[in-house]
Coordinates of C-alpha atoms in Angstrom, one line a residue:
X67 CA -10.4 14.8 7.8
X68 CA -10.8 11.1 7.1
X69 CA -10.6 8.8 10.2
X70 CA -7.4 6.3 10.3
X71 CA -8.0 3.0 8.2
X72 CA -7.7 -0.1 10.1
X73 CA -6.2 -2.7 7.4
X74 CA -7.1 -6.5 7.8
X75 CA -4.3 -9.1 8.2
X76 CA -5.2 -10.3 4.5
X77 CA -5.0 -6.7 3.2
X78 CA -1.5 -5.7 4.9
X79 CA -0.2 -9.4 3.7
X80 CA -1.1 -8.3 -0.1
X81 CA 0.2 -4.8 0.3
X82 CA 3.5 -6.0 1.9
X83 CA 4.0 -9.2 -0.6
X84 CA 3.4 -6.5 -3.6
X85 CA 5.7 -4.0 -1.8
X86 CA 8.5 -6.4 -1.8
X87 CA 9.0 -6.4 -5.3
X88 CA 7.4 -2.9 -6.4
X89 CA 8.3 0.0 -4.5
X90 CA 6.2 2.1 -7.1
X91 CA 2.5 1.6 -8.3
X92 CA 1.4 2.9 -11.6
X93 CA -2.2 4.1 -11.5
X94 CA -3.2 0.7 -13.3
X95 CA -1.5 -1.2 -10.9
X96 CA -2.8 0.6 -8.0
X97 CA -6.3 0.3 -9.4
X98 CA -5.8 -3.3 -9.4
X99 CA -4.6 -3.9 -6.2
X100 CA -7.3 -1.6 -4.5
X101 CA -10.0 -3.6 -6.4
X102 CA -8.1 -7.0 -5.4
X103 CA -7.9 -5.9 -1.6
X104 CA -11.3 -4.1 -1.2
X105 CA -9.7 -0.8 -0.7
X106 CA -9.7 2.4 -2.3
X107 CA -7.2 3.7 -4.5
X108 CA -6.5 6.5 -2.1
X109 CA -5.8 4.1 0.7
X110 CA -3.6 2.0 -1.5
X111 CA -1.4 5.2 -2.5
X112 CA -1.3 6.6 0.8
X113 CA -0.2 3.0 2.4
X114 CA 2.4 3.0 -0.3
X115 CA 3.6 6.5 0.5
X116 CA 4.0 5.8 4.2
X117 CA 5.6 2.3 3.8
X118 CA 8.1 4.0 1.3
X119 CA 9.3 6.4 4.0
X120 CA 9.5 3.6 6.9
X121 CA 11.6 1.5 4.2
X122 CA 13.9 4.8 3.4
X123 CA 14.3 5.2 7.0
X124 CA 15.5 1.6 7.9

């Protein structure tokens, strides 16, 4: 089991800004965003999954 990722403020800002106008990422978009923010694709994918669940609950 992996340990919990602690995102930097800059990474969270980048993820949140992208999420505002794109709720679902393609593989290419995920790859580009991960590279841009210095994260793995799995971290971006998981963050998006969790963020969508939070968004749907609101």
